[in-house]
Coordinates of C-alpha atoms in Angstrom, one line a residue:
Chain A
X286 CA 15.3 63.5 39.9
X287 CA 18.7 63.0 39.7
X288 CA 21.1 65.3 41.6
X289 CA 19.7 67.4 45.1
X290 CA 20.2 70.6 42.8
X291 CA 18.4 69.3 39.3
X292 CA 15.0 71.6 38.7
X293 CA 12.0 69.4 39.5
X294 CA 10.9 67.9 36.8
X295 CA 7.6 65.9 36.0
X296 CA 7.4 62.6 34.7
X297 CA 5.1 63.3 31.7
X298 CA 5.2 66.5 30.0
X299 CA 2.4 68.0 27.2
X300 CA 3.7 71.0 26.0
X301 CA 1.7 73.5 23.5
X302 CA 0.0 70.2 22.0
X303 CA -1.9 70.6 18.7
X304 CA -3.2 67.6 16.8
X305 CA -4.6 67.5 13.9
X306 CA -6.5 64.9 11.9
X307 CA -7.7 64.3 8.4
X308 CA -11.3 63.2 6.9
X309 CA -11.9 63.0 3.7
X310 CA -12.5 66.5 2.9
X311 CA -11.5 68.4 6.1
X312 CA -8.2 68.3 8.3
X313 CA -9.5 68.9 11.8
X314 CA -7.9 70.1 14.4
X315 CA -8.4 68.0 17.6
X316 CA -6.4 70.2 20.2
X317 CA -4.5 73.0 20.3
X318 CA -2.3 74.4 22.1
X319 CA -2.5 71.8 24.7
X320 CA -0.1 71.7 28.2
X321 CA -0.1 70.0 31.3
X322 CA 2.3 68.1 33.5
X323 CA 1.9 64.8 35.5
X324 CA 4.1 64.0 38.4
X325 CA 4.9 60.8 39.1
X326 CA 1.7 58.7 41.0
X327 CA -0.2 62.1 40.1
X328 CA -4.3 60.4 39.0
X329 CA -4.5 63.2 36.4
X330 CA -8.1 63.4 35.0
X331 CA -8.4 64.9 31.6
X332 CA -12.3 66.4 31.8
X333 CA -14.7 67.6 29.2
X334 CA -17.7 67.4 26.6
X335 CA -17.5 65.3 23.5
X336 CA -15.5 66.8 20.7
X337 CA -12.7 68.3 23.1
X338 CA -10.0 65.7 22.0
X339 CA -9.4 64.2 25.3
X340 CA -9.0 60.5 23.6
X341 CA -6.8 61.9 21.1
X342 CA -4.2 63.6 23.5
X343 CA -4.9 60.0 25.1
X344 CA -3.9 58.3 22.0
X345 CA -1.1 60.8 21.3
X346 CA 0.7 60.2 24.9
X347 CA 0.3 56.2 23.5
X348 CA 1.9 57.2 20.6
X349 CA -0.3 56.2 17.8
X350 CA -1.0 60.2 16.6
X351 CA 1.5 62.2 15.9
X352 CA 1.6 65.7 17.1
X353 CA 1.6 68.6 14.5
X354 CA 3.0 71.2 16.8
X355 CA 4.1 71.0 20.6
X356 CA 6.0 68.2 21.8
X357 CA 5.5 64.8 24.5
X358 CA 8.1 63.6 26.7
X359 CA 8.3 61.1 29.3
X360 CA 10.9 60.9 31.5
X361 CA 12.8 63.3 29.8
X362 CA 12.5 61.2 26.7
X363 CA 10.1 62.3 23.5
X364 CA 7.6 60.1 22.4
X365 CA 7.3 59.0 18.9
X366 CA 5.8 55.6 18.9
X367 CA 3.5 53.3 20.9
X368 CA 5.6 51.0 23.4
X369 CA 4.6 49.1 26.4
X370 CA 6.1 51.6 28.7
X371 CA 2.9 53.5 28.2
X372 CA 0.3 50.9 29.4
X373 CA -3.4 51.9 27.8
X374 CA -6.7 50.7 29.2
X375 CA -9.3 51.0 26.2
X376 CA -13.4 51.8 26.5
X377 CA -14.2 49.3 24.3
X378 CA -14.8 45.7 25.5
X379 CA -12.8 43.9 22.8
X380 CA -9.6 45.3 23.6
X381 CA -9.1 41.6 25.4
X382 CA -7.9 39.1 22.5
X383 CA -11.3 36.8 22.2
X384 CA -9.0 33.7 21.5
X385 CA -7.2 33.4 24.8
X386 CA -8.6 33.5 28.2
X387 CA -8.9 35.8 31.1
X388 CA -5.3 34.1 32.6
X389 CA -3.4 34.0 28.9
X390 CA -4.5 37.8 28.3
X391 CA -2.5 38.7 30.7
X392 CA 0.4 36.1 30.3
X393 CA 0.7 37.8 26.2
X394 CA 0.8 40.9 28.0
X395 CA 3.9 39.7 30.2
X396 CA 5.6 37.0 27.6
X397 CA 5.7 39.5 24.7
X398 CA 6.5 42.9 26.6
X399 CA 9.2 41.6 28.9
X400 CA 9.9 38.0 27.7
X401 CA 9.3 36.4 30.8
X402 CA 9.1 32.8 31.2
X403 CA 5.7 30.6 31.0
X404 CA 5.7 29.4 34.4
X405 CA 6.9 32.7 35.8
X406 CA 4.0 34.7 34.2
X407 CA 1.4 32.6 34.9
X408 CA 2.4 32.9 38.5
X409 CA 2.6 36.1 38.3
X410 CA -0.5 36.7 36.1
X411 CA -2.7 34.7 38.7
X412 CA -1.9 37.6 41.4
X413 CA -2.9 40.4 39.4
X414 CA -6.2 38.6 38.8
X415 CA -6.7 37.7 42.3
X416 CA -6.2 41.4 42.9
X417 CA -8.9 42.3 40.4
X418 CA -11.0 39.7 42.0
X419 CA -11.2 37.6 39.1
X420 CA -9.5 34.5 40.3
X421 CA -12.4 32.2 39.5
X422 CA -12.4 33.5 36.1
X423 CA -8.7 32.9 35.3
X424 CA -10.0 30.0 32.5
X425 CA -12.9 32.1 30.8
X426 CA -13.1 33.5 27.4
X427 CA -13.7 37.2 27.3
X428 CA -17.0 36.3 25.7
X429 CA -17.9 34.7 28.8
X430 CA -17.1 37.4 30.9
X431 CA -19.0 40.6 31.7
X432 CA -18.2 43.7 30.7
X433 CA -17.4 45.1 34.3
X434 CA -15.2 42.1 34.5
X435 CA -13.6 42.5 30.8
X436 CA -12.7 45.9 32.1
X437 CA -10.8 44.1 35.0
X438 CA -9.2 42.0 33.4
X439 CA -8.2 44.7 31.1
X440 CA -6.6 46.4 34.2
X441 CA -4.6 43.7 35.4
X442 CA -3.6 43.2 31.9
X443 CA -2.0 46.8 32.3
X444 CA -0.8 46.3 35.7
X445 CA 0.9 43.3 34.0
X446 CA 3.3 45.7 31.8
X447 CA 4.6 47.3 34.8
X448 CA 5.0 50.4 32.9
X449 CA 5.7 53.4 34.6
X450 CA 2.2 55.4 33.8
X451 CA -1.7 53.5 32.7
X452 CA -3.5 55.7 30.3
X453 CA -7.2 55.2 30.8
X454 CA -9.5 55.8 28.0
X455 CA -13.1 56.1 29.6
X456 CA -13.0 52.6 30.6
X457 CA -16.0 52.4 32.8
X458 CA -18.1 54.7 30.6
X459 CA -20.0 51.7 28.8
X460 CA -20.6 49.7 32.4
X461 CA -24.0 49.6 33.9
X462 CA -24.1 52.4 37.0
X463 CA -23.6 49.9 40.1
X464 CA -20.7 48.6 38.4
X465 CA -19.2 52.0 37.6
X466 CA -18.9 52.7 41.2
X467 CA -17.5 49.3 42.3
X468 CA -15.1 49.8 39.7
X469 CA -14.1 53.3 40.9
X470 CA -13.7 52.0 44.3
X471 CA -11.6 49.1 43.2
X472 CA -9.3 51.2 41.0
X473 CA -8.8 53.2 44.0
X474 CA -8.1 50.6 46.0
X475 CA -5.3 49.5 43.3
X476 CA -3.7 52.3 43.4
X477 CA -3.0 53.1 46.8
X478 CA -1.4 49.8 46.6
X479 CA 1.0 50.5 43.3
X480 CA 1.2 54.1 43.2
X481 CA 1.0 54.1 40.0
X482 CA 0.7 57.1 37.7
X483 CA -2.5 57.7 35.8
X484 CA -4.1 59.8 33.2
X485 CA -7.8 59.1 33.3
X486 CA -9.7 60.3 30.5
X487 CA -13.8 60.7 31.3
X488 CA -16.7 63.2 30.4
X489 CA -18.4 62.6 34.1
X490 CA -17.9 64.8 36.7
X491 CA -18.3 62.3 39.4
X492 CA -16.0 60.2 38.2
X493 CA -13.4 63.4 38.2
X494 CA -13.8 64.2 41.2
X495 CA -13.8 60.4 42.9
X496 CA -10.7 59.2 40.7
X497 CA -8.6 62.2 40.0
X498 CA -5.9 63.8 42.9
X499 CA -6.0 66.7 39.6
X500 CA -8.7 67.5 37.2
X501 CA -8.0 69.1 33.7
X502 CA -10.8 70.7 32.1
X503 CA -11.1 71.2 28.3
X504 CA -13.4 73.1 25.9
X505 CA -14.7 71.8 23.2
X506 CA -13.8 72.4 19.1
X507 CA -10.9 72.3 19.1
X508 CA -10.1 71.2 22.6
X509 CA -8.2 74.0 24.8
X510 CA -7.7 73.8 28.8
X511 CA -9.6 75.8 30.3
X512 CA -8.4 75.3 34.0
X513 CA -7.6 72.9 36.4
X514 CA -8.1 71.6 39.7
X515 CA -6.4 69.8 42.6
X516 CA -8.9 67.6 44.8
X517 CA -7.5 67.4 47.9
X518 CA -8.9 64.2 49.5
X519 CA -7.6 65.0 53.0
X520 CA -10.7 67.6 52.6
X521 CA -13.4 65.8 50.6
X522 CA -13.5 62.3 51.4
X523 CA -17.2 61.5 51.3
X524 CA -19.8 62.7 48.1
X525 CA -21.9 63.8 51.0
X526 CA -19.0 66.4 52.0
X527 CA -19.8 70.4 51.1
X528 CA -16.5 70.4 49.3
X529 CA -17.3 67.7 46.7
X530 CA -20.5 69.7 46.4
X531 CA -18.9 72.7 45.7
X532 CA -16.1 71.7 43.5
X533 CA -19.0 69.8 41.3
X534 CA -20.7 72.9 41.0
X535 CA -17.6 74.9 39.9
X536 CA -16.5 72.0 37.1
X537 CA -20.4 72.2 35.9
X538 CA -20.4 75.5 35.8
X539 CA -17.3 75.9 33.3
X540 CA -18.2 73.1 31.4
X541 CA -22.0 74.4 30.6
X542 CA -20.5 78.1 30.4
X543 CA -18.2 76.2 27.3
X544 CA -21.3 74.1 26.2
X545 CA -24.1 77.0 25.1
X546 CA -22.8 77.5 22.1
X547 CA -22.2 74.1 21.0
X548 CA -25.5 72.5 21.9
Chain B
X125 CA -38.0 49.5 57.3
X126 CA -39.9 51.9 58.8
X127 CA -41.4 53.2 55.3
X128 CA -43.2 50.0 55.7
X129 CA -44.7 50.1 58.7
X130 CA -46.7 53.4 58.4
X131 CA -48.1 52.1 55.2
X132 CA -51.6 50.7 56.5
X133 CA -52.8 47.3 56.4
X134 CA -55.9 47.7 54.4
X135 CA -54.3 49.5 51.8
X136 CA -51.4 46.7 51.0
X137 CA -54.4 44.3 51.1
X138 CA -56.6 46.0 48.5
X139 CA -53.7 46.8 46.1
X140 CA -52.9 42.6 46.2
X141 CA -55.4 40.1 43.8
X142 CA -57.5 38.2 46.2
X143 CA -56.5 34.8 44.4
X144 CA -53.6 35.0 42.6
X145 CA -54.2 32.8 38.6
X146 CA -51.5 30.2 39.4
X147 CA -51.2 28.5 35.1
X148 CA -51.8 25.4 35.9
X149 CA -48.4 24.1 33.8
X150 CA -45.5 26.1 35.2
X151 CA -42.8 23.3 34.6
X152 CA -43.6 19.6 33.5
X153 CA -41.0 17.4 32.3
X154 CA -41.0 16.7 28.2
X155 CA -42.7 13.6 26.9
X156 CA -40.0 11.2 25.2
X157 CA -41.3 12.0 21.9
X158 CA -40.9 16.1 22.1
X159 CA -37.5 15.2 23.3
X160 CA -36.3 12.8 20.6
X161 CA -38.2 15.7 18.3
X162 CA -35.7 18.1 19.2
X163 CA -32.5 16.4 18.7
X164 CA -31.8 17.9 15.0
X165 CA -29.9 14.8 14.0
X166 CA -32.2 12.2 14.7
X167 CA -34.7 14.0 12.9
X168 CA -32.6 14.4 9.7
X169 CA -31.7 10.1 9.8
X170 CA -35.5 9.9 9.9
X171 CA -36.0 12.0 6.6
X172 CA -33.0 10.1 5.0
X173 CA -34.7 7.0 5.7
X174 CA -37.8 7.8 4.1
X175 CA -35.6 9.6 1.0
X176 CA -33.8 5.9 1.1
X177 CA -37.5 4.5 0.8
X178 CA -38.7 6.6 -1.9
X179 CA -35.9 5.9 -4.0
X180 CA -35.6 2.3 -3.8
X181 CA -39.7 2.2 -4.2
X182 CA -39.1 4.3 -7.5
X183 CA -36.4 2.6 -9.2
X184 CA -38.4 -0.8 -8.4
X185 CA -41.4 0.8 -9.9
X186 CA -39.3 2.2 -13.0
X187 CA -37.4 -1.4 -13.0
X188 CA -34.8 0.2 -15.2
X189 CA -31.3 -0.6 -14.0
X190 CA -29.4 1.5 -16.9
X191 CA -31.4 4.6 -15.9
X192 CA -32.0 4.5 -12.2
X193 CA -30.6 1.7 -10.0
X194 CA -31.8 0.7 -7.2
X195 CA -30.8 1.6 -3.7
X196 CA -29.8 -2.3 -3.2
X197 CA -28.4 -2.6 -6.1
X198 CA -26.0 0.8 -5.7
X199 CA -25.2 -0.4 -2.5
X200 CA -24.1 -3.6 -3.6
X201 CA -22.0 -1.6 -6.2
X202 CA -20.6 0.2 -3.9
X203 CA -19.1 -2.6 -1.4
X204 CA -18.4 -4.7 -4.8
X205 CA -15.5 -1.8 -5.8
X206 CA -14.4 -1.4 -2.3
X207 CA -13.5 -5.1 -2.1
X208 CA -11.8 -5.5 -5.2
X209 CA -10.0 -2.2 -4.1
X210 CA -11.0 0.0 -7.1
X211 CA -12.7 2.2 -5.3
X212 CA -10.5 3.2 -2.2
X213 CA -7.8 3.2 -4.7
X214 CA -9.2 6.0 -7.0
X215 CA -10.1 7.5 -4.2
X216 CA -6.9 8.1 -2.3
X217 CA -5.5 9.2 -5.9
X218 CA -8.2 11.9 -6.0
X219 CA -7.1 12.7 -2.1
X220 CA -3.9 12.9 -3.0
X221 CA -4.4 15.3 -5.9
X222 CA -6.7 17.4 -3.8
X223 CA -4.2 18.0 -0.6
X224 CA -1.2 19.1 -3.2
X225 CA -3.8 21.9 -5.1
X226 CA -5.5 22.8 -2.0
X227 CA -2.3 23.4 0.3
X228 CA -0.7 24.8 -2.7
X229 CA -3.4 27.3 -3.8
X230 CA -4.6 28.5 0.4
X231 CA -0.2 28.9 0.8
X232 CA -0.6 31.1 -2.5
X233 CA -3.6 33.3 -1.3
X234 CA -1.4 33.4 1.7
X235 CA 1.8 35.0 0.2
X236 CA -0.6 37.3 -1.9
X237 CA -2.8 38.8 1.1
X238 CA -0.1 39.1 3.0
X239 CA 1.9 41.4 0.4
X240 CA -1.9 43.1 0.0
X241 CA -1.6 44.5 3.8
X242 CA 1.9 45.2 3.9
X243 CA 1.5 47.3 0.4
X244 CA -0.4 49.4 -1.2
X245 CA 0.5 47.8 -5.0
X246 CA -0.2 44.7 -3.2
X247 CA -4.0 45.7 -2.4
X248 CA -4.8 46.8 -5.5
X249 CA -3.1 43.5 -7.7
X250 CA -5.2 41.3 -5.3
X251 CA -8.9 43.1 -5.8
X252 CA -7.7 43.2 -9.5
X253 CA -7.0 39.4 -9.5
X254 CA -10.0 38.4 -7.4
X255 CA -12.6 40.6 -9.3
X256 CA -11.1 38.5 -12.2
X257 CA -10.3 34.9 -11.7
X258 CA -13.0 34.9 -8.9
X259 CA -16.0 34.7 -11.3
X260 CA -13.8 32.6 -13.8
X261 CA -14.8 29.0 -13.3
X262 CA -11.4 26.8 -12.9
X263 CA -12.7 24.0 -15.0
X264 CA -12.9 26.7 -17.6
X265 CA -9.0 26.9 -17.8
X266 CA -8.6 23.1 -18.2
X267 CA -8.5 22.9 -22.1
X268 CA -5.3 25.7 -21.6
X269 CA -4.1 23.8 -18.6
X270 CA -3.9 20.4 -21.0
X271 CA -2.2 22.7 -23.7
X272 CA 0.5 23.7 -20.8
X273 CA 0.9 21.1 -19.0
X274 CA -0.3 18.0 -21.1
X275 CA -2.6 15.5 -19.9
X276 CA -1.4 14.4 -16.8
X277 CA -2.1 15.8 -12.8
X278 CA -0.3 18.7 -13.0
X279 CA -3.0 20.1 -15.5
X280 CA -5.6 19.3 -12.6
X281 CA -3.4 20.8 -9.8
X282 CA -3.5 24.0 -11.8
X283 CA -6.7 24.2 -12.0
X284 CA -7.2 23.3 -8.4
X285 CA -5.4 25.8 -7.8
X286 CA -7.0 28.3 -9.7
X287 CA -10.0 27.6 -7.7
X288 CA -9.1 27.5 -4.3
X289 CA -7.1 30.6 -4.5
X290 CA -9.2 33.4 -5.0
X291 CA -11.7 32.8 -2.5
X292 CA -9.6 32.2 0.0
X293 CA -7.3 35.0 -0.7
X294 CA -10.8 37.6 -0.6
X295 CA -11.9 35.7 2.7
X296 CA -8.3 36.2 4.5
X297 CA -8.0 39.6 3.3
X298 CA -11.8 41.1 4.3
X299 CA -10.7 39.1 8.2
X300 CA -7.6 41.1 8.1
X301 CA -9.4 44.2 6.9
X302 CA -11.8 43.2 9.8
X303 CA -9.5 43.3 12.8
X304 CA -10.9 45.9 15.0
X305 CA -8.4 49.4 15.4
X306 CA -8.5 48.7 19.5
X307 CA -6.9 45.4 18.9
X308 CA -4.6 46.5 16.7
X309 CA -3.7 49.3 18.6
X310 CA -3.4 46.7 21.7
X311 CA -0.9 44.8 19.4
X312 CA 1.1 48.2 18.4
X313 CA 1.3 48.8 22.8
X314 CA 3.0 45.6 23.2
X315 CA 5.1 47.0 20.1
X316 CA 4.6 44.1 17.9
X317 CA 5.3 44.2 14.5
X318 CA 5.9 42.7 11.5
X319 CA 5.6 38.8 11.3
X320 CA 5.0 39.0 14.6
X321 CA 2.2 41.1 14.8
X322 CA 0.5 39.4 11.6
X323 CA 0.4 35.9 13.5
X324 CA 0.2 36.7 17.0
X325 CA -2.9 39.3 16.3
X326 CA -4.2 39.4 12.8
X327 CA -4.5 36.1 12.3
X328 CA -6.5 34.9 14.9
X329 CA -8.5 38.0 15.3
X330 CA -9.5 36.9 11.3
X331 CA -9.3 33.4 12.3
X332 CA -13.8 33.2 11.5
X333 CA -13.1 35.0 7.7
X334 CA -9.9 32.8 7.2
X335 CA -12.2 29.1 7.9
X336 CA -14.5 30.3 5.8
X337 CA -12.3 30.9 3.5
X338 CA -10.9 27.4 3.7
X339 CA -14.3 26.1 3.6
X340 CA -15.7 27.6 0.5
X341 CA -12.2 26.6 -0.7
X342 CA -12.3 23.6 -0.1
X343 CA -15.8 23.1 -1.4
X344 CA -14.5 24.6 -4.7
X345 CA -11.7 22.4 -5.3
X346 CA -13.6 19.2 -4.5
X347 CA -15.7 19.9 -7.4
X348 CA -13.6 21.2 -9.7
X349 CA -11.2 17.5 -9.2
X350 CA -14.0 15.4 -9.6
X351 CA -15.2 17.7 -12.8
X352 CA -11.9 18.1 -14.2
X353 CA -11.3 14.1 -14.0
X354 CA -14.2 13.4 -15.4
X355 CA -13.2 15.5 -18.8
X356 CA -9.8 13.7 -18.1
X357 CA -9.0 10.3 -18.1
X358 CA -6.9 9.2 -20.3
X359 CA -4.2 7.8 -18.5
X360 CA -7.0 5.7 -17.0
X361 CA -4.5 3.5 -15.2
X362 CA -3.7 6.3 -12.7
X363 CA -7.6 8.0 -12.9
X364 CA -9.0 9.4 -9.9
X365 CA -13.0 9.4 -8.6
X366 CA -14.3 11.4 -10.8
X367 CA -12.8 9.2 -14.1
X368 CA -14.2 6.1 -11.7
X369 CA -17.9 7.8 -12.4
X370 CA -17.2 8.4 -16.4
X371 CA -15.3 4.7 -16.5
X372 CA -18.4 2.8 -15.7
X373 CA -20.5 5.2 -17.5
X374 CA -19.3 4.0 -20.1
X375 CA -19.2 0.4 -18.8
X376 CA -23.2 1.1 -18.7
X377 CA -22.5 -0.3 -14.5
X378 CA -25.0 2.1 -13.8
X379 CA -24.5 1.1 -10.3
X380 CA -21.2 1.8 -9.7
X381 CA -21.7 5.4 -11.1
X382 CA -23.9 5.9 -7.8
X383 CA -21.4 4.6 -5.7
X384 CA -19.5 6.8 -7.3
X385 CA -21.0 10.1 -6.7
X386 CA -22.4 8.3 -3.1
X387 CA -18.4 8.1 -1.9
X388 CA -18.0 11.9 -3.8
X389 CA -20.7 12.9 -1.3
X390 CA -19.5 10.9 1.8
X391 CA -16.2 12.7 1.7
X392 CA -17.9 16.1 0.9
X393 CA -19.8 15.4 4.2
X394 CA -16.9 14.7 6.4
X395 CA -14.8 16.9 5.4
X396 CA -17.1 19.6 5.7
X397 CA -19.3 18.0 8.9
X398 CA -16.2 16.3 11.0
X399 CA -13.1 18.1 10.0
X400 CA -14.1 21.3 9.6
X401 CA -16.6 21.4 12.1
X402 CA -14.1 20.4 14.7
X403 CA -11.5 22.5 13.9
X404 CA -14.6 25.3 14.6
X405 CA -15.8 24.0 17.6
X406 CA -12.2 23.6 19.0
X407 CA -11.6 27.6 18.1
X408 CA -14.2 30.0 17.0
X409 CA -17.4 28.7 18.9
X410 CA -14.9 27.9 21.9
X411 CA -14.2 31.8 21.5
X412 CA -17.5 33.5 20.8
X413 CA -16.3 34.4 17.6
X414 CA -18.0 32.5 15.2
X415 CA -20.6 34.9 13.3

């Protein structure tokens, strides 16, 4: 925000989003008519059932899907291919490169994104594991790691970019329950410390509502938003709070009202 | 906690085995012969001592040295050529002629998978070339090879060649085709491309489908030298191992033909079981990769 007079105006911006995607006999249409708005350290949570094309806006926002109607911009600029300014935390535990360990994932990350020096990222790549708790871990291959820990490193790895937003494809959903919630906590616990600006894709409600400071909730086939919530924290701070209660009760209830038909 | 405490007594009791079956061996150390048992390496010297046995037995039993020598005798062959220097010498020739068509042919499957993922012409020429050449035995080509290139190494390089391109090129390419879309897409978010991207992410995310494609090359081209020098020799002067083999054939030094194909085997083995291995150990297995 440039001038005390310029119109506010948010640092990622989905507007009337439609994407579309080809098999080999059908061309399917993921979204449509998608739009939101993320202000700057905003932990937007895109919400819903399988099949609503919240990994593809995802994977849209990263750059590797075109749009075929509506537009993408990120501070003020349009997004057209992948780039390390958008940093992207994957599900899937092999998204750490199996030939270099815990420390060097992260010093890649920093020597090919910024072209920092060896020394320089290693020191620098040894804080951002200490504040994933990994420290001990620096010299193990991902193979060696679990996948709670993969996940971490796979955090710090995107910490490492120091992009301006981390787009976060489900990345706890394949981790064990315990570990889901220490990982929650711990992202929490990041973030309050970077400010960061998120987009956190998941399908659980909890996980919303713990993570998010704004929850966007999309139907299914093709996937539409429906509406969306603030969570104020100030207010719900504890599951065991009537608030969380209630607000879990209001996202269930629009998400099952969207679900009948497609179950 | 308190759960615990209103539970009563007798009904914990009755719920618990009044003697608990303790197995009576939980943990006892391994005798000295289980242990020597499972070392796999020991137990392959001891079968290749007996083998050693069986064959010296037989060819004392057959006591025909033109048709089978025995294991004394071979082995007297054998250090008989390696002091007069015969051996080492054809040997290093057929090394020699081996490390040209084998660094020649894996740099040519090279240059064509690469032009496969970069283009779509590219894809199809290579499955057209490796459904073609790859069932084509090279030592198939050597009478054209002679016709093209006379008698001389350059006949056997090409057919080297022919041999260890194919199934490399089909190994690198199904790695490439491999690489997993998150890891690519990783690649693409640190905007990589081109070269770059090729040997900083494809290339060791294939890295298990490109050593075995070195591997089965590399066993290909071994053969195809010592074959191909066997139906070659002229310029005897020059000849590598296999022409060693057919040389004292001929000679009837039956003996020295098993050295022959003993020192063939020997550097299959390394090759294969030190050089190979290592480079495996030092990069796949280290990894978790290897499949």
């Amino acid at each position: 925000m440039a001038g005390t007079n310029a119109p506010y105006r948010p640092f990622l911006e989905v507007r009337n989003l439609t994407l579309q995607y080809k098999t080999a006999r059908y061309l399917i249409t993921a979204t449509d008519d998608v739009s939101f708005d993320v202000a700057e350290s905003d932990r937007l949570i895109l919400l819903g059932p399988s099949g609503c094309g919240k990994s593809t806006i995802l994977k849209a926002v990263g750059g590797f899907l075109k749009p075929a109607g509506g537009s993408i911009t990120l501070g003020g600029s349009g997004i057209k291919k992948p780039g390390a300014d958008r940093a992207i935390v994957f599900q899937e535990f092999d998204q750490l490169l199996p030939w270099k360990t815990a420390l060097e994932n992260i010093v890649f990350a920093i020597r090919q994104t910024r072209g920092a020096g060896k020394a320089e990222a290693e020191e620098e790549a040894k804080v951002l594991l200490k504040k994933v708790n990994l420290s001990s871990f620096a010299h193990t291959y991902p193979h060696a790691l679990s996948g709670g820990m993969k996940q971490r490193v796979a955090i710090a790895r995107c910490l490492a970019l120091k992009s301006k937003i981390i787009l976060m494809d489900e990345p706890f959903a394949s981790l064990d329950a315990l570990t889901r919630q220490k990982m929650q906590e711990e992202l929490l616990e990041l973030w309050a410390d970077t400010k960061i600006t998120l987009v956190f894709v998941t399908h659980s409600i909890d996980e919303a509502i713990t993570l998010g400071t704004r929850i966007i909730v999309l139907s299914p086939h093709p996937g539409k938003v429906v509406c969306e919530f603030p969570v104020d924290w100030s207010q719900i701070n504890s599951k065991n709070h009537p608030e969380y209660a209630g607000l879990k009760e209001r996202i269930t209830r629009i998400l099952f009202r969207d679900m009948d038909f497609v179950i | 906690m308190s759960n615990k405490e209103t539970i009563p007594f007798d009904l914990l009791k009755t719920n618990c085995a009044e003697t608990p079956q303790i197995p009576e061996e939980i943990k006892r150390k391994l005798s000295l012969w289980e242990k020597l048992y499972n070392v796999p390496a020991l137990r392959k010297i001891t079968l290749l001592v007996f083998l050693a046995f069986a064959w010296q037995l037989y060819a004392a039993y057959l006591d025909n040295a033109l048709m089978v020598p025995t294991l004394t005798d071979t082995a007297r062959g054998f250090f008989e050529a390696v002091k007069s220097a015969e051996l080492p010498l054809r040997t290093l020739t057929s090394l020699r002629v081996i490390c040209i068509g084998y660094s020649g042919g894996v740099l040519l499957a090279g240059l064509l998978t690469v032009f496969a993922i970069t283009t779509k012409p590219g894809t199809d020429l290579l499955e057209i070339f490796t459904a073609m050449f790859n069932p084509l035995p090279a030592i198939a080509l050597l009478p054209l090879a002679l016709l093209w290139f006379g008698l001389g190494y350059p006949s056997i390089i090409f057919v080297i060649i022919h041999a260890v391109t194919w199934p490399v090129a089909l190994n690198i390419y199904a790695g490439f085709m491999g690489v997993s879309t998150t890891l690519r897409m990783v690649g693409k978010n640190y905007e990589l491309a081109g070269f770059r991207f090729v040997f900083k992410i494809l290339i060791p995310a294939a890295f298990p489908h490109i050593l075995t494609g070195l591997k089965i090359g590399w066993a290909f081209s071994w053969r195809t030298l010592i074959a191909a020098e066997l139906v070659f020799g002229v310029s005897s002067g020059s000849g590598g191992l296999g022409w060693f083999i057919y040389e004292k054939k001929n000679q009837l030094d039956i003996n020295f033909v098993f050295a022959g194909l003993l020192t063939v085997i020997i550097i299959g083995v390394f090759i294969e079981g030190m050089v190979f291995k290592s480079i495996e150990e030092r990069t796949v297995v280290k990894w978790g990769m290897k499949f």
